[in-house]
Amino acid sequence: MIVITNYPGKAFRHGRLITKLLIFMLLPLSTIYAQQQETIPALPKVEIANSEVQTLTSAASGQEYKLFMHLPANYRATGKKYPVLYLLDAQWDFPLVSAIYGEQYYDGFIPEMIIVGITWGGSNPDYDKLRMNDLSPSAISEVPGTGQGERFLQFIRSELMPFVEQTYPASKNDRTLMGSSMGGLFTLYALFTDTELFDRYILTSPASSWDNGVIYTHEKAHAARSENLPVRLYMAHGELEGNLDGFHKLIAQLESRNYKGLQMKTKILEGIGHSGTKAEGYTRGLQHVYAKPALSLKSEILDQYVGTYRTSQGQNINIASENNQLILIYPNNFKQILLAETDHNFYIKGQFMQLEFKKEAGRVSGLQVQGFSGGEFLKKVN
């Protein structure tokens, strides 16, 4: 133990000796560590495939925004227009949503799409303050600078969307808005004030208590203007977070309107707090807003597809009809239900597989099967 007193006695001199000894011993170690730091090569960083960053400064506000773009593979060569998902708070949630997108696309729940993650740029952006300002539909005196929601929505409408649609093969007719917490509040604000700007809305844990529940007033104003709300809407809330009563109130208010065209689904996520709602909420939200139809077809339509189809390797696949549904039967007798998207296009839920029955001269000639890794035509042999 080093003892330091207020006079230069033996203990003090002994302490100085030990201190010098420690410095002498540790100095070579620090030199070695510094040399190691210089010789260790920089390791590559983890990157998200098929992504890039754009910068867009609003002409109206002067605010710089960073756009985290996730793009379909080979999108420039396909000649297709892609649905667009506009994600709020990309500074936190872009990696999560990119991963969710990959999983849901692989499982056949959603189409290929462009993700536009919106966040704030500039030097050392204060995300908490900037998001509070831009995502709030009204100002509150306790938080100066808030209430810029309409300005931010105008930026998305008049500057961001034109930029995205001019730069990328982005569809103007298939847009989704996704946000959580204050982002969920803003998503509701966009829904009630400029409904048709987006076709699909996904939100979790909305800050519906903001400014004494001003969002309920916006919903009432929309109901007074129109009996229509022609969108797909998914809302989720954590069981363990606050303001659960406010979430139930929002659901009840929407259900009481009987809006024409509204396809709404809601869920209370068991055992989940505020920040944890996004993983499951965004996953189930994408499944809902991009849900394919499951048509009930007449037996005479289904019966024409019943038979045996042969692969290019000579294996026979059977199609049967049971309980007014088509059943795909593999050589090992494994069965899967085919759901009807149209009268000749079918799919398997939770799997990347599209099936299209082909006709020649009015008769079914075969089956085009498209999987994640490629497609094949199966000729009808019986």
PDB file of C-alpha atoms in Angstrom, residues 19-163:
ATOM      1  CA  THR A  19       5.610   4.822  -8.157  1.00  0.00           C
ATOM      2  CA  LYS A  20       8.811   5.186 -10.189  1.00  0.00           C
ATOM      3  CA  LEU A  21       9.144   1.416 -10.303  1.00  0.00           C
ATOM      4  CA  LEU A  22       5.576   1.000 -11.577  1.00  0.00           C
ATOM      5  CA  ILE A  23       6.101   3.651 -14.251  1.00  0.00           C
ATOM      6  CA  PHE A  24       9.320   1.929 -15.311  1.00  0.00           C
ATOM      7  CA  MET A  25       7.527  -1.426 -15.530  1.00  0.00           C
ATOM      8  CA  LEU A  26       4.391  -0.191 -17.312  1.00  0.00           C
ATOM      9  CA  LEU A  27       6.109   2.069 -19.843  1.00  0.00           C
ATOM     10  CA  PRO A  28       7.368  -0.819 -22.002  1.00  0.00           C
ATOM     11  CA  LEU A  29       3.894  -2.379 -21.916  1.00  0.00           C
ATOM     12  CA  SER A  30       2.274   0.820 -23.176  1.00  0.00           C
ATOM     13  CA  THR A  31       4.895   1.057 -25.905  1.00  0.00           C
ATOM     14  CA  ILE A  32       4.247  -2.533 -26.954  1.00  0.00           C
ATOM     15  CA  TYR A  33       0.453  -1.890 -26.973  1.00  0.00           C
ATOM     16  CA  ALA A  34       0.917   1.206 -29.127  1.00  0.00           C
ATOM     17  CA  GLN A  35       3.089  -0.752 -31.540  1.00  0.00           C
ATOM     18  CA  GLN A  36       0.475  -3.505 -31.707  1.00  0.00           C
ATOM     19  CA  GLN A  37      -2.213  -0.937 -32.469  1.00  0.00           C
ATOM     20  CA  GLU A  38      -0.109   0.363 -35.335  1.00  0.00           C
ATOM     21  CA  THR A  39       0.520  -3.093 -36.786  1.00  0.00           C
ATOM     22  CA  ILE A  40      -3.019  -4.535 -36.478  1.00  0.00           C
ATOM     23  CA  PRO A  41      -4.710  -4.012 -39.850  1.00  0.00           C
ATOM     24  CA  ALA A  42      -8.123  -2.357 -39.946  1.00  0.00           C
ATOM     25  CA  LEU A  43     -10.804  -5.011 -40.177  1.00  0.00           C
ATOM     26  CA  PRO A  44     -13.617  -4.713 -42.716  1.00  0.00           C
ATOM     27  CA  LYS A  45     -16.897  -3.320 -41.442  1.00  0.00           C
ATOM     28  CA  VAL A  46     -20.181  -5.163 -41.566  1.00  0.00           C
ATOM     29  CA  GLU A  47     -22.248  -3.851 -44.456  1.00  0.00           C
ATOM     30  CA  ILE A  48     -25.861  -4.374 -45.478  1.00  0.00           C
ATOM     31  CA  ALA A  49     -25.991  -5.883 -48.951  1.00  0.00           C
ATOM     32  CA  ASN A  50     -27.760  -3.986 -51.743  1.00  0.00           C
ATOM     33  CA  SER A  51     -27.813  -0.749 -49.775  1.00  0.00           C
ATOM     34  CA  GLU A  52     -26.532   2.783 -50.297  1.00  0.00           C
ATOM     35  CA  VAL A  53     -26.836   6.226 -48.719  1.00  0.00           C
ATOM     36  CA  GLN A  54     -28.244   9.340 -50.369  1.00  0.00           C
ATOM     37  CA  THR A  55     -28.289  12.896 -49.017  1.00  0.00           C
ATOM     38  CA  LEU A  56     -31.217  15.226 -49.627  1.00  0.00           C
ATOM     39  CA  THR A  57     -31.506  18.747 -48.229  1.00  0.00           C
ATOM     40  CA  SER A  58     -34.992  20.178 -47.981  1.00  0.00           C
ATOM     41  CA  ALA A  59     -35.371  23.338 -50.048  1.00  0.00           C
ATOM     42  CA  ALA A  60     -38.166  24.465 -47.738  1.00  0.00           C
ATOM     43  CA  SER A  61     -36.527  23.997 -44.335  1.00  0.00           C
ATOM     44  CA  GLY A  62     -32.808  23.686 -45.096  1.00  0.00           C
ATOM     45  CA  GLN A  63     -32.690  20.483 -43.043  1.00  0.00           C
ATOM     46  CA  GLU A  64     -30.367  17.806 -44.383  1.00  0.00           C
ATOM     47  CA  TYR A  65     -31.699  14.256 -44.462  1.00  0.00           C
ATOM     48  CA  LYS A  66     -29.870  10.990 -44.965  1.00  0.00           C
ATOM     49  CA  LEU A  67     -31.677   8.332 -46.966  1.00  0.00           C
ATOM     50  CA  PHE A  68     -30.688   4.742 -46.273  1.00  0.00           C
ATOM     51  CA  MET A  69     -31.680   2.892 -49.435  1.00  0.00           C
ATOM     52  CA  HIS A  70     -32.215  -0.860 -49.650  1.00  0.00           C
ATOM     53  CA  LEU A  71     -32.623  -1.958 -53.263  1.00  0.00           C
ATOM     54  CA  PRO A  72     -33.661  -5.152 -55.069  1.00  0.00           C
ATOM     55  CA  ALA A  73     -30.805  -7.109 -56.592  1.00  0.00           C
ATOM     56  CA  ASN A  74     -30.207  -6.166 -60.250  1.00  0.00           C
ATOM     57  CA  TYR A  75     -33.016  -3.625 -60.046  1.00  0.00           C
ATOM     58  CA  ARG A  76     -31.597  -1.541 -62.891  1.00  0.00           C
ATOM     59  CA  ALA A  77     -31.805  -4.432 -65.352  1.00  0.00           C
ATOM     60  CA  THR A  78     -35.305  -5.730 -64.649  1.00  0.00           C
ATOM     61  CA  GLY A  79     -37.332  -2.888 -66.153  1.00  0.00           C
ATOM     62  CA  LYS A  80     -39.798  -3.220 -63.269  1.00  0.00           C
ATOM     63  CA  LYS A  81     -41.329  -0.626 -60.981  1.00  0.00           C
ATOM     64  CA  TYR A  82     -41.063  -1.597 -57.321  1.00  0.00           C
ATOM     65  CA  PRO A  83     -43.252  -0.913 -54.286  1.00  0.00           C
ATOM     66  CA  VAL A  84     -41.630   1.519 -51.862  1.00  0.00           C
ATOM     67  CA  LEU A  85     -41.471   1.275 -48.079  1.00  0.00           C
ATOM     68  CA  TYR A  86     -40.767   4.616 -46.381  1.00  0.00           C
ATOM     69  CA  LEU A  87     -39.249   3.901 -42.965  1.00  0.00           C
ATOM     70  CA  LEU A  88     -39.027   6.521 -40.215  1.00  0.00           C
ATOM     71  CA  ASP A  89     -36.158   6.615 -37.683  1.00  0.00           C
ATOM     72  CA  ALA A  90     -33.778   4.808 -40.008  1.00  0.00           C
ATOM     73  CA  GLN A  91     -30.847   5.766 -37.768  1.00  0.00           C
ATOM     74  CA  TRP A  92     -32.037   2.994 -35.452  1.00  0.00           C
ATOM     75  CA  ASP A  93     -34.285   0.694 -37.437  1.00  0.00           C
ATOM     76  CA  PHE A  94     -32.822   0.355 -40.943  1.00  0.00           C
ATOM     77  CA  PRO A  95     -30.763  -2.789 -40.148  1.00  0.00           C
ATOM     78  CA  LEU A  96     -33.758  -4.385 -38.420  1.00  0.00           C
ATOM     79  CA  VAL A  97     -36.200  -3.662 -41.238  1.00  0.00           C
ATOM     80  CA  SER A  98     -33.696  -4.742 -43.900  1.00  0.00           C
ATOM     81  CA  ALA A  99     -33.395  -8.097 -42.125  1.00  0.00           C
ATOM     82  CA  ILE A 100     -37.165  -8.451 -41.715  1.00  0.00           C
ATOM     83  CA  TYR A 101     -37.641  -7.646 -45.396  1.00  0.00           C
ATOM     84  CA  GLY A 102     -35.211 -10.391 -46.427  1.00  0.00           C
ATOM     85  CA  GLU A 103     -36.953 -12.970 -44.249  1.00  0.00           C
ATOM     86  CA  GLN A 104     -40.474 -12.075 -45.349  1.00  0.00           C
ATOM     87  CA  TYR A 105     -39.512 -11.927 -49.018  1.00  0.00           C
ATOM     88  CA  TYR A 106     -37.837 -15.340 -48.800  1.00  0.00           C
ATOM     89  CA  ASP A 107     -40.983 -16.781 -47.212  1.00  0.00           C
ATOM     90  CA  GLY A 108     -43.148 -15.351 -49.984  1.00  0.00           C
ATOM     91  CA  PHE A 109     -45.155 -12.940 -47.836  1.00  0.00           C
ATOM     92  CA  ILE A 110     -44.078  -9.731 -49.562  1.00  0.00           C
ATOM     93  CA  PRO A 111     -42.849  -8.654 -53.000  1.00  0.00           C
ATOM     94  CA  GLU A 112     -39.459  -7.245 -53.874  1.00  0.00           C
ATOM     95  CA  MET A 113     -39.419  -3.603 -52.862  1.00  0.00           C
ATOM     96  CA  ILE A 114     -37.338  -0.503 -52.330  1.00  0.00           C
ATOM     97  CA  ILE A 115     -36.815   0.602 -48.727  1.00  0.00           C
ATOM     98  CA  VAL A 116     -36.232   4.308 -48.097  1.00  0.00           C
ATOM     99  CA  GLY A 117     -34.976   4.795 -44.552  1.00  0.00           C
ATOM    100  CA  ILE A 118     -35.324   8.439 -43.506  1.00  0.00           C
ATOM    101  CA  THR A 119     -33.030   9.982 -40.907  1.00  0.00           C
ATOM    102  CA  TRP A 120     -31.340  13.289 -40.218  1.00  0.00           C
ATOM    103  CA  GLY A 121     -27.990  14.465 -41.546  1.00  0.00           C
ATOM    104  CA  GLY A 122     -25.698  17.346 -40.736  1.00  0.00           C
ATOM    105  CA  SER A 123     -22.904  17.536 -38.192  1.00  0.00           C
ATOM    106  CA  ASN A 124     -23.570  15.445 -35.064  1.00  0.00           C
ATOM    107  CA  PRO A 125     -27.358  15.382 -35.453  1.00  0.00           C
ATOM    108  CA  ASP A 126     -29.333  15.289 -32.220  1.00  0.00           C
ATOM    109  CA  TYR A 127     -31.748  12.539 -33.214  1.00  0.00           C
ATOM    110  CA  ASP A 128     -33.925  12.847 -30.123  1.00  0.00           C
ATOM    111  CA  LYS A 129     -34.562  16.544 -30.699  1.00  0.00           C
ATOM    112  CA  LEU A 130     -34.833  16.388 -34.493  1.00  0.00           C
ATOM    113  CA  ARG A 131     -37.308  13.521 -34.505  1.00  0.00           C
ATOM    114  CA  MET A 132     -39.382  15.161 -31.780  1.00  0.00           C
ATOM    115  CA  ASN A 133     -39.640  18.282 -33.928  1.00  0.00           C
ATOM    116  CA  ASP A 134     -40.357  16.641 -37.285  1.00  0.00           C
ATOM    117  CA  LEU A 135     -42.618  13.822 -36.147  1.00  0.00           C
ATOM    118  CA  SER A 136     -44.920  15.816 -33.858  1.00  0.00           C
ATOM    119  CA  PRO A 137     -48.188  17.048 -35.395  1.00  0.00           C
ATOM    120  CA  SER A 138     -48.514  19.930 -32.930  1.00  0.00           C
ATOM    121  CA  ALA A 139     -46.276  22.101 -30.775  1.00  0.00           C
ATOM    122  CA  ILE A 140     -46.120  21.850 -27.010  1.00  0.00           C
ATOM    123  CA  SER A 141     -44.565  24.623 -24.943  1.00  0.00           C
ATOM    124  CA  GLU A 142     -42.527  22.213 -22.822  1.00  0.00           C
ATOM    125  CA  VAL A 143     -40.508  21.143 -25.881  1.00  0.00           C
ATOM    126  CA  PRO A 144     -39.474  24.119 -28.052  1.00  0.00           C
ATOM    127  CA  GLY A 145     -39.272  23.433 -31.784  1.00  0.00           C
ATOM    128  CA  THR A 146     -41.959  20.774 -31.869  1.00  0.00           C
ATOM    129  CA  GLY A 147     -44.980  20.772 -34.142  1.00  0.00           C
ATOM    130  CA  GLN A 148     -43.180  20.455 -37.493  1.00  0.00           C
ATOM    131  CA  GLY A 149     -45.158  17.389 -38.581  1.00  0.00           C
ATOM    132  CA  GLU A 150     -46.970  19.113 -41.439  1.00  0.00           C
ATOM    133  CA  ARG A 151     -43.725  20.597 -42.754  1.00  0.00           C
ATOM    134  CA  PHE A 152     -42.089  17.159 -42.638  1.00  0.00           C
ATOM    135  CA  LEU A 153     -45.060  15.577 -44.407  1.00  0.00           C
ATOM    136  CA  GLN A 154     -44.815  18.268 -47.079  1.00  0.00           C
ATOM    137  CA  PHE A 155     -41.115  17.446 -47.474  1.00  0.00           C
ATOM    138  CA  ILE A 156     -41.966  13.776 -48.022  1.00  0.00           C
ATOM    139  CA  ARG A 157     -44.749  14.632 -50.457  1.00  0.00           C
ATOM    140  CA  SER A 158     -43.073  17.363 -52.515  1.00  0.00           C
ATOM    141  CA  GLU A 159     -39.341  16.661 -52.261  1.00  0.00           C
ATOM    142  CA  LEU A 160     -38.544  13.151 -51.070  1.00  0.00           C
ATOM    143  CA  MET A 161     -40.998  11.154 -53.169  1.00  0.00           C
ATOM    144  CA  PRO A 162     -40.144  12.960 -56.432  1.00  0.00           C
ATOM    145  CA  PHE A 163     -36.434  12.413 -55.722  1.00  0.00           C
TER     146      PHE A 163
END
